[in-house]
Amino acid sequence: MSNDALMVKARNVHKRFGHLEVLNGINLEVALGQVVCVIGPSGSGKSTFLRCINHLEKIDAGTIKVDGELVGYRQRGERLFELSEREVAERRRAIGMVFQHFNLFPHMTALENVMEGPVQVLRRPKEEVRRRAREILGQVGLSDKEANYPSQLSGGQQQRVAIARALAMQPKLMLFDEPTSALDPELVGDVLGVMRKLAESGMTMIVVTHEIGFAREVGDKLIFMDGGVIVEEGNPREVLSNPSHDRTRSFLSKVL
Amino acid sequence: MVAIAVLVAMAAHAVLTNQRFNWSLEGQYFLSAQILHGVSVTLELTVASMAIGVVLGVVLAIMRLSPNPVVSGSAWVYVWGFRGTPLLVQLLLWANLGALFPTLGLGVPFGPEFVTRQTFTLIPGVIAALLGLGLNEAAYMSEIVRAGILSVGEGQVEAAASIGMRRMSIMRRIVLPQAMRVIVPPTGNETISMLKSTSLVAYVPYVELLFATQNIYTRNYQVMPMLIMASIWYLLITSVLMVGQFYIERHYARGAMRALPPTPMQKLRARAAQLNSAIR
Ligand SMILES: Nc1ncnc2c1ncn2[C@@H]1O[C@H](COP(=O)(O)OP(=O)(O)O)[C@@H](O)[C@H]1O
Ligand SMILES: [Mg+2]
């Protein structure tokens, strides 16, 4: 595989919170259009790693490149310098993120939530953005909910609005942090359905999830993290049916 | 209920029939030119000082939350100074600034001055009043705004950052509108409190409602009736402010509640409809 087909390239990423080593040398490559699912016990650093990818957290060592560009830093010689607030914001445009607790803007309707990025950040004309936002809401199955505020939507509907809000920025990469963990079981399917469609359309995705079925059927690669390192990675079916590490086996025996 | 109603009626009767309250005199001055001028100055001072207080308060609150210790430190010192000294003292300090710096000049630092002005002509009563009230208010407002900003979850900031929004527009579009639900109720209190604090300006001195009232009673010696008349004006304006506060709070409840609380008119109409159907 040639280097320029890589959407994400993380090399030896380290992250500490005080004395706590949360990421302990993560190496990961995600190809264009690939869907990578990340599993692992609570506290293993999955969220932290996702947040490092769009620079919501600073990293202490290593590099993360998205679409060939360093995220949050500029390299001069051997040293890395943090980008300005404006430059960081610019690079985040291309990276969509979906959170466990949706984090929709509660004072805006579903449609306004989806329009906020393109209007405020990309400065696109409102009418054009509105048309496009309605299309995206249609794609996630929420055409009839555009005028509702988040508090008037179910969890599954809120999460689909959140996905639409990220998609409105036309990202090259989508990050999902346990997108269905806060949902009632009967609502999980709708959200996973939207994500599956997105994967089929060719979106590059990194998905932290406990939905083993989704990882098996949609994922191109499965990663098992524990203690701030990637313990095992590979084809989802192989890893799930025949894990090569004890830690993976004991984790899978608990969640399957 | 009945007992309270009887007591209130008795008190009202006693007040209204007591000759010394001199209600006809109050009626005579209530809409006089002097009093109306005082009322309008009081209103203007309230609005202008609150505007200064809110704008500067927002700036100070954002400064207080800055990661830069010099920026947050200076905001802290400001709040410490202006909250820690009496408002009346601050007003008198502004009014008498001329005594401290008899002249204010524009020129090269430590060098010759090009323009020199007498301070007392630079700081007339109205400016001293606005500086005193507005700068003091900013200290209180900054604490209110800060509490409001802190009430908005970090997830909101992260979600906004993840779609590429920048710090200042996150503040303006995402955080402050949500913080409003926490900011508006105490700001309503501040406005009512400001309305009353403007009476201190009578000692700057500057002619507002209390000063106008004092002007009248020093001539006709009807101290109590005139002070009661002024109080009625203050009460009247406070009542109007409370109505305004209700509608502003309702506006910022959008999205936070599934359904907005009814306005008094809506309640009245619902009652009327109920009665109507009960009669039929
Ligand atoms: N902002 C933070 N400050 C201190 N510790 C943190 C912070 N964020 C996460 N951690 C710690 O880092 C570890 C990894 O957290 P996280 O990445 O959220 O794990 P996961 O998503 O796999 O459950 C946990 O022990 C957590 O307590
Ligand atoms: Mg997590």
Coordinates of C-alpha atoms and ligand atoms in Angstrom, one line a residue:
Chain A
M1 CA 0.0 0.0 0.0
S2 CA 1.4 3.4 -0.9
N3 CA 1.9 5.9 1.8
D4 CA -0.5 8.5 0.4
A5 CA -3.5 6.2 0.6
L6 CA -3.1 6.4 4.4
M7 CA -5.8 8.5 6.1
V8 CA -4.4 8.1 9.6
K9 CA -0.8 7.3 10.6
A10 CA 0.0 7.2 14.4
R11 CA 3.5 6.5 15.4
N12 CA 4.7 5.8 18.9
V13 CA 2.0 8.0 20.5
H14 CA 2.4 8.6 24.3
K15 CA 0.1 10.5 26.6
R16 CA 0.3 11.1 30.3
F17 CA -2.2 12.6 32.8
G18 CA 0.1 13.6 35.6
H19 CA 1.9 10.4 36.5
L20 CA -0.6 8.1 34.8
E21 CA 0.7 6.8 31.5
V22 CA -2.6 6.5 29.5
L23 CA -1.1 5.8 26.0
N24 CA 2.1 3.9 26.0
G25 CA 3.3 3.9 22.4
I26 CA 0.4 3.5 20.0
N27 CA 1.1 2.7 16.4
L28 CA -1.8 2.6 13.9
E29 CA -2.3 3.0 10.2
V30 CA -5.8 3.5 8.8
A31 CA -6.1 3.4 5.0
L32 CA -8.5 5.5 3.0
G33 CA -12.0 4.1 3.2
Q34 CA -11.1 1.7 6.0
V35 CA -13.3 1.1 9.0
V36 CA -11.3 0.3 12.1
C37 CA -13.1 -0.8 15.3
V38 CA -11.4 -0.4 18.7
I39 CA -12.4 -2.6 21.6
G40 CA -10.9 -2.9 25.1
P41 CA -11.7 -2.7 28.8
S42 CA -12.8 0.6 30.4
G43 CA -9.8 2.9 31.2
S44 CA -7.6 1.3 28.6
G45 CA -7.1 4.7 26.8
K46 CA -9.5 4.2 23.8
S47 CA -11.2 7.6 24.2
T48 CA -8.0 9.4 24.9
F49 CA -6.5 8.0 21.7
L50 CA -9.5 9.2 19.7
R51 CA -9.3 12.6 21.3
C52 CA -5.6 12.8 20.4
I53 CA -6.4 12.3 16.8
N54 CA -8.3 15.5 16.6
H55 CA -6.1 17.3 19.1
L56 CA -8.7 17.6 21.9
E57 CA -5.8 16.2 23.9
K58 CA -2.2 17.1 23.4
I59 CA 0.2 14.2 23.0
D60 CA 3.5 14.0 25.0
A61 CA 5.5 12.0 22.4
G62 CA 5.1 10.5 18.9
T63 CA 3.2 11.8 15.9
I64 CA -0.2 11.6 14.5
K65 CA -0.8 12.4 10.8
V66 CA -4.3 12.7 9.3
D67 CA -4.3 12.8 5.5
G68 CA -0.6 13.4 5.5
E69 CA -0.6 16.4 7.9
L70 CA 0.4 16.5 11.5
V71 CA -2.6 17.2 13.8
G72 CA -2.0 20.1 16.1
Y73 CA 1.7 20.4 15.4
R74 CA 4.2 21.7 12.9
Q75 CA 7.5 20.0 12.5
R76 CA 10.7 22.0 12.2
G77 CA 13.7 19.8 11.9
E78 CA 13.4 17.3 14.7
R79 CA 11.1 19.3 16.9
L80 CA 7.4 19.7 17.0
F81 CA 5.7 23.1 17.7
E82 CA 2.0 23.4 18.6
L83 CA -0.1 25.1 16.0
S84 CA -2.0 28.3 16.8
E85 CA -5.6 28.0 18.0
R86 CA -6.8 29.1 14.5
E87 CA -4.7 26.5 12.7
V88 CA -5.8 23.7 15.0
A89 CA -9.4 24.7 14.4
E90 CA -8.8 24.6 10.6
R91 CA -7.4 21.1 10.7
R92 CA -10.3 19.8 12.9
R93 CA -12.8 20.7 10.1
A94 CA -11.8 17.6 8.2
I95 CA -12.2 15.3 11.2
G96 CA -15.8 14.5 12.4
M97 CA -16.4 13.3 15.9
V98 CA -19.4 11.6 17.5
F99 CA -19.5 11.4 21.3
Q100 CA -21.0 8.9 23.6
H101 CA -23.3 11.5 25.1
F102 CA -24.2 13.1 21.8
N103 CA -23.3 16.7 23.0
L104 CA -25.8 18.3 20.7
F105 CA -26.3 22.0 21.2
P106 CA -29.5 22.1 23.3
H107 CA -30.5 25.6 22.4
M108 CA -30.6 24.9 18.7
T109 CA -33.1 22.7 16.7
A110 CA -31.9 19.6 14.9
L111 CA -31.6 21.6 11.7
E112 CA -29.7 24.4 13.4
N113 CA -27.3 21.9 15.0
V114 CA -26.4 20.5 11.5
M115 CA -26.1 24.0 10.0
E116 CA -23.9 25.5 12.7
G117 CA -20.6 24.2 11.3
P118 CA -21.0 25.0 7.6
V119 CA -22.4 28.5 8.4
Q120 CA -20.1 29.6 11.2
V121 CA -16.9 27.8 10.2
L122 CA -17.1 27.5 6.5
R123 CA -19.0 30.7 6.0
R124 CA -21.3 29.1 3.3
P125 CA -24.5 30.9 2.4
K126 CA -27.4 30.0 4.7
E127 CA -29.9 28.9 2.0
E128 CA -27.5 26.4 0.4
V129 CA -26.5 25.1 3.8
R130 CA -30.1 24.6 4.8
R131 CA -30.8 22.6 1.7
R132 CA -27.8 20.4 2.3
A133 CA -28.5 20.0 6.0
R134 CA -32.1 18.8 5.2
E135 CA -30.6 16.3 2.8
I136 CA -28.2 14.9 5.4
L137 CA -31.0 14.8 8.0
G138 CA -33.0 12.8 5.4
Q139 CA -30.0 10.4 5.0
V140 CA -30.0 9.6 8.8
G141 CA -33.8 9.2 8.7
L142 CA -34.8 12.4 10.5
S143 CA -36.5 14.5 7.9
D144 CA -39.5 15.0 10.1
K145 CA -37.5 16.1 13.2
E146 CA -35.6 19.1 11.9
A147 CA -37.6 21.6 14.0
N148 CA -37.2 19.6 17.2
Y149 CA -34.8 20.6 20.0
P150 CA -32.5 17.9 21.3
S151 CA -34.6 17.6 24.5
Q152 CA -37.6 16.6 22.3
L153 CA -35.7 13.7 20.6
S154 CA -34.9 10.2 21.8
G155 CA -31.3 9.2 22.4
G156 CA -31.1 7.4 19.1
Q157 CA -32.5 10.4 17.2
Q158 CA -30.1 12.7 19.0
Q159 CA -27.1 10.5 18.1
R160 CA -28.2 10.5 14.5
V161 CA -28.4 14.3 14.5
A162 CA -24.9 14.4 16.0
I163 CA -23.7 12.2 13.1
A164 CA -25.4 14.5 10.6
R165 CA -23.8 17.5 12.3
A166 CA -20.4 16.0 11.8
L167 CA -21.1 14.9 8.2
A168 CA -22.2 18.5 7.3
M169 CA -18.6 19.5 7.5
Q170 CA -17.8 16.9 4.8
P171 CA -15.1 15.3 6.8
K172 CA -12.5 12.9 5.4
L173 CA -12.4 10.9 8.6
M174 CA -15.0 10.1 11.2
L175 CA -14.3 9.2 14.8
F176 CA -16.9 7.5 17.0
D177 CA -16.5 7.2 20.7
E178 CA -18.9 4.5 21.9
P179 CA -21.7 6.0 20.0
T180 CA -24.4 3.6 21.2
S181 CA -23.3 3.0 24.8
A182 CA -25.7 5.6 26.2
L183 CA -28.7 4.3 24.2
D184 CA -31.6 2.0 25.2
P185 CA -31.0 -1.4 23.5
E186 CA -33.9 -1.0 21.0
L187 CA -32.5 2.3 19.7
V188 CA -29.0 1.0 19.0
G189 CA -30.0 -0.6 15.7
D190 CA -31.0 2.7 14.1
V191 CA -27.6 4.4 14.9
L192 CA -25.6 1.3 13.8
G193 CA -27.6 1.3 10.6
V194 CA -26.7 4.8 9.8
M195 CA -23.0 4.0 10.5
R196 CA -23.1 1.0 8.4
K197 CA -24.5 3.0 5.4
L198 CA -21.8 5.6 6.0
A199 CA -19.1 2.9 5.9
E200 CA -20.5 1.4 2.7
S201 CA -20.4 4.9 1.1
G202 CA -16.6 4.8 1.6
M203 CA -16.1 6.9 4.7
T204 CA -12.9 6.3 6.7
M205 CA -13.9 5.6 10.2
I206 CA -12.4 4.8 13.6
V207 CA -15.1 3.3 15.9
V208 CA -14.7 2.7 19.6
T209 CA -17.5 0.3 20.4
H210 CA -18.7 -2.6 22.4
E211 CA -20.9 -3.8 19.6
I212 CA -19.0 -6.9 18.6
G213 CA -21.5 -7.8 15.8
F214 CA -20.9 -4.4 14.2
A215 CA -17.2 -4.8 14.4
R216 CA -17.4 -8.2 12.8
E217 CA -19.7 -7.3 10.0
V218 CA -18.6 -3.7 9.1
G219 CA -15.1 -3.4 10.4
D220 CA -12.1 -4.0 8.1
K221 CA -9.8 -4.1 11.1
L222 CA -10.3 -4.8 14.8
I223 CA -8.0 -3.4 17.4
F224 CA -7.9 -4.6 21.0
M225 CA -6.4 -2.1 23.4
D226 CA -5.4 -2.6 27.0
G227 CA -3.2 -0.6 29.4
G228 CA -2.5 2.1 26.8
V229 CA -1.1 -0.2 24.1
I230 CA -2.5 -2.1 21.2
V231 CA -2.4 -5.7 22.3
E232 CA -3.7 -7.3 19.2
E233 CA -5.0 -6.2 15.8
G234 CA -6.2 -7.9 12.6
N235 CA -9.1 -9.0 10.6
P236 CA -12.2 -8.8 12.9
R237 CA -13.4 -12.3 12.2
E238 CA -10.0 -13.8 12.9
V239 CA -9.4 -11.8 16.1
L240 CA -12.9 -12.5 17.4
S241 CA -12.9 -16.2 16.6
N242 CA -9.3 -17.0 17.3
P243 CA -7.6 -14.3 19.5
S244 CA -3.9 -14.9 19.9
H245 CA -3.4 -13.1 23.3
D246 CA -4.7 -14.2 26.7
R247 CA -5.8 -10.7 27.5
T248 CA -7.9 -10.5 24.4
R249 CA -9.4 -13.9 25.1
S250 CA -10.4 -13.0 28.6
F251 CA -11.9 -9.7 27.5
L252 CA -13.9 -11.3 24.7
S253 CA -15.2 -14.0 27.1
K254 CA -16.7 -11.2 29.2
V255 CA -18.4 -9.2 26.4
L256 CA -19.5 -12.0 24.1
Chain B
M1 CA -56.6 33.7 53.6
V2 CA -59.5 35.8 54.9
A3 CA -57.6 36.9 58.0
I4 CA -54.7 38.2 55.8
A5 CA -57.1 39.9 53.5
V6 CA -58.8 41.7 56.4
L7 CA -55.5 42.8 57.9
V8 CA -54.3 44.1 54.5
A9 CA -57.6 46.0 54.1
M10 CA -57.3 47.6 57.6
A11 CA -53.7 48.7 56.9
A12 CA -54.6 50.1 53.5
H13 CA -57.6 52.0 55.2
A14 CA -55.3 53.4 57.9
V15 CA -52.7 54.6 55.4
L16 CA -55.2 56.0 52.9
T17 CA -57.2 58.0 55.5
N18 CA -54.3 59.3 57.5
Q19 CA -54.1 63.1 56.7
R20 CA -50.4 63.2 57.4
F21 CA -49.7 61.0 54.4
N22 CA -51.1 63.9 52.4
W23 CA -52.0 61.9 49.4
S24 CA -53.3 64.9 47.4
L25 CA -49.9 66.5 47.6
E26 CA -48.2 63.4 46.4
G27 CA -50.7 63.2 43.5
Q28 CA -49.8 66.8 42.7
Y29 CA -46.1 66.1 42.5
F30 CA -46.2 62.6 41.1
L31 CA -46.2 63.7 37.5
S32 CA -44.5 67.1 37.9
A33 CA -41.8 68.0 35.5
Q34 CA -39.0 67.8 38.2
I35 CA -40.0 64.3 39.3
L36 CA -40.5 63.1 35.7
H37 CA -37.0 64.4 34.9
G38 CA -35.6 62.6 37.9
V39 CA -37.4 59.4 36.9
S40 CA -36.0 59.5 33.4
V41 CA -32.5 60.2 34.7
T42 CA -32.8 57.3 37.1
L43 CA -34.0 55.0 34.3
E44 CA -31.2 56.1 32.0
L45 CA -28.6 55.7 34.7
T46 CA -29.9 52.2 35.4
V47 CA -29.9 51.1 31.8
A48 CA -26.5 52.6 30.9
S49 CA -24.8 51.4 34.1
M50 CA -26.2 47.9 33.6
A51 CA -25.0 47.9 30.0
I52 CA -21.5 48.9 31.1
G53 CA -21.7 46.3 33.9
V54 CA -22.8 43.5 31.6
V55 CA -20.4 44.1 28.8
L56 CA -17.4 44.6 31.1
G57 CA -18.6 41.7 33.2
V58 CA -18.6 39.3 30.3
V59 CA -15.1 40.5 29.3
L60 CA -13.9 40.0 32.9
A61 CA -15.5 36.6 33.2
I62 CA -13.8 35.4 30.1
M63 CA -10.5 36.9 31.4
R64 CA -11.0 35.1 34.7
L65 CA -11.2 31.8 32.9
S66 CA -8.2 32.4 30.7
P67 CA -5.3 29.9 31.0
N68 CA -2.9 32.9 31.1
P69 CA -2.3 33.7 34.8
V70 CA -1.6 37.4 34.1
V71 CA -4.9 37.8 32.3
S72 CA -6.9 35.9 34.9
G73 CA -5.0 37.5 37.8
S74 CA -5.8 41.0 36.7
A75 CA -9.5 40.2 36.4
W76 CA -9.3 38.8 39.9
V77 CA -7.7 41.9 41.2
Y78 CA -10.4 44.0 39.6
V79 CA -13.2 42.0 41.2
W80 CA -11.4 42.1 44.5
G81 CA -11.1 45.9 44.5
F82 CA -14.5 46.9 43.2
R83 CA -16.4 44.3 45.3
G84 CA -14.5 45.0 48.4
T85 CA -15.2 48.7 48.8
P86 CA -18.6 50.4 49.3
L87 CA -20.3 51.7 46.2
L88 CA -21.0 55.1 47.8
V89 CA -17.2 55.5 48.5
Q90 CA -16.4 54.6 44.9
L91 CA -18.9 57.1 43.6
L92 CA -17.5 59.9 45.8
L93 CA -14.0 58.9 44.7
W94 CA -14.9 59.3 41.0
A95 CA -16.7 62.6 41.7
N96 CA -13.6 63.9 43.6
L97 CA -11.0 62.6 41.3
G98 CA -10.2 66.2 40.5
A99 CA -8.6 66.6 43.9
L100 CA -6.2 63.8 43.3
F101 CA -5.2 64.7 39.7
P102 CA -6.0 68.4 39.3
T103 CA -5.0 68.2 35.6
L104 CA -5.0 65.4 33.1
G105 CA -2.6 65.7 30.2
L106 CA -1.9 64.1 26.9
G107 CA 1.7 64.0 25.9
V108 CA 5.1 62.2 26.0
P109 CA 5.4 60.0 29.1
F110 CA 7.4 62.0 31.7
G111 CA 7.9 64.6 29.0
P112 CA 6.0 67.7 27.8
E113 CA 2.2 67.7 27.7
F114 CA 0.4 68.8 24.5
V115 CA -3.1 69.0 25.9
T116 CA -3.9 69.7 29.5
R117 CA -7.4 69.8 31.0
Q118 CA -8.9 70.5 34.4
T119 CA -10.1 67.2 35.7
F120 CA -13.4 68.6 37.2
T121 CA -14.4 69.7 33.7
L122 CA -13.5 66.2 32.4
I123 CA -15.5 64.3 35.0
P124 CA -18.9 65.9 35.3
G125 CA -21.5 64.3 37.6
V126 CA -23.0 62.1 35.0
I127 CA -19.6 60.5 34.1
A128 CA -18.7 60.0 37.7
A129 CA -22.1 58.4 38.2
L130 CA -21.7 56.0 35.2
L131 CA -18.1 55.1 36.1
G132 CA -19.1 54.5 39.7
L133 CA -22.2 52.4 39.0
G134 CA -21.0 50.7 35.9
L135 CA -17.5 49.6 37.0
N136 CA -18.8 48.4 40.3
E137 CA -21.5 46.4 38.6
A138 CA -19.0 44.8 36.3
A139 CA -17.3 43.2 39.3
Y140 CA -20.6 41.5 40.3
M141 CA -21.7 40.7 36.8
S142 CA -18.4 39.0 36.1
E143 CA -19.0 36.6 38.9
I144 CA -22.5 35.9 37.6
V145 CA -21.3 35.4 34.1
R146 CA -18.5 33.2 35.2
A147 CA -20.9 30.9 37.1
G148 CA -23.0 30.8 34.0
I149 CA -20.1 29.8 31.8
L150 CA -19.0 27.1 34.2
S151 CA -22.5 25.7 34.2
V152 CA -22.2 24.7 30.6
G153 CA -20.7 21.3 30.2
E154 CA -17.2 20.7 28.7
G155 CA -18.8 18.4 26.2
Q156 CA -20.4 21.4 24.5
V157 CA -17.1 23.1 24.0
E158 CA -15.5 19.9 22.7
A159 CA -18.4 19.2 20.3
A160 CA -18.1 22.8 18.9
A161 CA -14.3 22.4 18.7
S162 CA -14.7 19.1 16.8
I163 CA -16.6 20.9 14.0
G164 CA -13.8 23.4 13.7
M165 CA -15.2 26.3 15.7
R166 CA -12.8 28.7 17.3
R167 CA -12.6 29.7 20.9
M168 CA -14.3 33.0 20.7
S169 CA -17.1 31.8 18.4
I170 CA -17.6 28.8 20.7
M171 CA -18.0 31.3 23.5
R172 CA -20.5 33.5 21.6
R173 CA -22.5 30.9 19.8
I174 CA -22.5 27.9 22.1
V175 CA -21.5 28.7 25.7
L176 CA -22.9 32.1 26.4
P177 CA -26.4 31.4 25.0
Q178 CA -26.6 28.3 27.3
A179 CA -25.1 30.2 30.2
M180 CA -27.9 32.7 29.9
R181 CA -30.3 30.5 31.7
V182 CA -28.1 30.8 34.7
I183 CA -27.1 34.4 34.1
V184 CA -30.5 36.0 33.5
P185 CA -32.3 35.5 36.9
P186 CA -29.5 37.0 39.0
T187 CA -29.0 39.7 36.4
G188 CA -32.7 40.6 36.9
N189 CA -31.9 41.0 40.6
E190 CA -28.8 43.1 39.8
T191 CA -30.9 45.4 37.6
I192 CA -33.5 46.0 40.3
S193 CA -30.7 46.5 42.8
M194 CA -29.1 48.9 40.3
L195 CA -32.3 50.9 40.0
K196 CA -32.2 51.5 43.8
S197 CA -28.4 52.1 43.8
T198 CA -28.8 55.0 41.4
S199 CA -30.3 56.9 44.4
L200 CA -26.7 57.1 45.8
V201 CA -25.9 59.3 42.9
A202 CA -27.8 62.0 44.7
Y203 CA -24.6 62.5 46.7
V204 CA -22.2 62.8 43.7
P205 CA -24.3 65.1 43.3
Y206 CA -26.3 64.5 40.2
V207 CA -30.0 65.0 39.8
E208 CA -31.9 61.8 39.6
L209 CA -35.2 60.7 41.2
L210 CA -34.1 60.9 44.9
F211 CA -32.3 64.2 44.4
A212 CA -35.3 65.7 42.6
T213 CA -37.5 64.5 45.5
Q214 CA -35.1 66.0 48.1
N215 CA -35.2 69.3 46.2
I216 CA -39.0 69.4 46.6
Y217 CA -39.1 68.5 50.3
T218 CA -36.4 70.9 51.3
R219 CA -38.8 73.6 50.0
N220 CA -42.2 72.3 51.2
Y221 CA -41.0 70.3 54.3
Q222 CA -43.3 67.4 53.4
V223 CA -40.5 64.8 53.9
M224 CA -42.6 61.7 54.4
P225 CA -45.1 62.2 51.6
M226 CA -42.4 63.0 49.1
L227 CA -40.3 60.0 50.1
I228 CA -43.3 57.8 49.8
M229 CA -44.0 59.2 46.4
A230 CA -40.4 58.4 45.3
S231 CA -40.8 54.9 46.7
I232 CA -44.0 54.4 44.7
W233 CA -42.0 55.3 41.6
Y234 CA -39.2 52.9 42.4
L235 CA -41.8 50.1 43.1
L236 CA -43.5 50.9 39.8
I237 CA -40.3 50.6 37.8
T238 CA -39.3 47.5 39.6
S239 CA -42.6 45.9 38.7
V240 CA -42.1 46.7 35.0
L241 CA -38.5 45.2 35.2
M242 CA -39.9 42.0 36.8
V243 CA -42.3 41.5 33.8
G244 CA -39.4 42.0 31.4
Q245 CA -37.3 39.5 33.3
F246 CA -40.1 36.9 33.0
Y247 CA -40.1 37.1 29.2
I248 CA -36.3 37.1 28.9
E249 CA -36.0 34.0 31.1
R250 CA -38.7 32.4 29.0
H251 CA -36.8 33.2 25.8
Y252 CA -33.6 31.5 27.0
A253 CA -35.5 28.4 28.3
R254 CA -35.8 27.4 24.6
G255 CA -34.6 23.9 24.1
A256 CA -33.9 23.5 27.8
M257 CA -37.5 22.5 28.5
R258 CA -39.7 20.3 26.5
A259 CA -42.5 22.9 26.7
L260 CA -42.2 26.6 27.6
P261 CA -44.1 27.8 30.7
P262 CA -47.3 29.7 29.8
T263 CA -47.2 33.5 29.9
P264 CA -49.7 35.2 32.3
M265 CA -51.9 36.0 29.3
Q266 CA -51.9 32.4 28.1
K267 CA -52.8 31.3 31.7
L268 CA -55.7 33.8 31.8
R269 CA -57.0 32.6 28.4
A270 CA -56.8 29.0 29.5
R271 CA -58.7 29.9 32.7
A272 CA -61.3 31.7 30.7
A273 CA -61.7 28.7 28.3
Q274 CA -62.1 26.4 31.3
L275 CA -64.8 28.6 32.8
N276 CA -66.5 28.8 29.5
S277 CA -66.7 25.1 29.1
A278 CA -67.8 24.7 32.7
I279 CA -70.7 27.1 32.2
R280 CA -71.9 25.2 29.1
Ligands
LIG1 N1 -8.6 14.5 31.6 C1 -8.1 13.5 32.3 N2 -7.3 13.7 33.4 C2 -6.8 12.7 34.1 N3 -7.0 11.4 33.8 C3 -7.7 11.1 32.7 C4 -8.3 12.2 31.9 N4 -9.0 11.6 30.9 C5 -8.8 10.2 31.1 N5 -8.1 10.0 32.1 C6 -7.7 8.6 32.6 O1 -7.1 8.0 31.5 C7 -7.4 6.6 31.5 C8 -7.9 6.2 30.1 O2 -9.2 6.9 30.0 P1 -10.0 6.7 28.6 O3 -9.2 7.1 27.5 O4 -11.3 7.5 28.8 O5 -10.3 5.2 28.6 P2 -11.5 4.4 27.8 O6 -12.1 5.3 26.9 O7 -10.7 3.2 27.2 O8 -12.4 3.8 28.9 C9 -8.3 6.4 32.6 O9 -7.6 5.8 33.7 C10 -8.8 7.8 33.0 O10 -9.2 7.8 34.3
MG2 MG -14.1 5.9 26.7

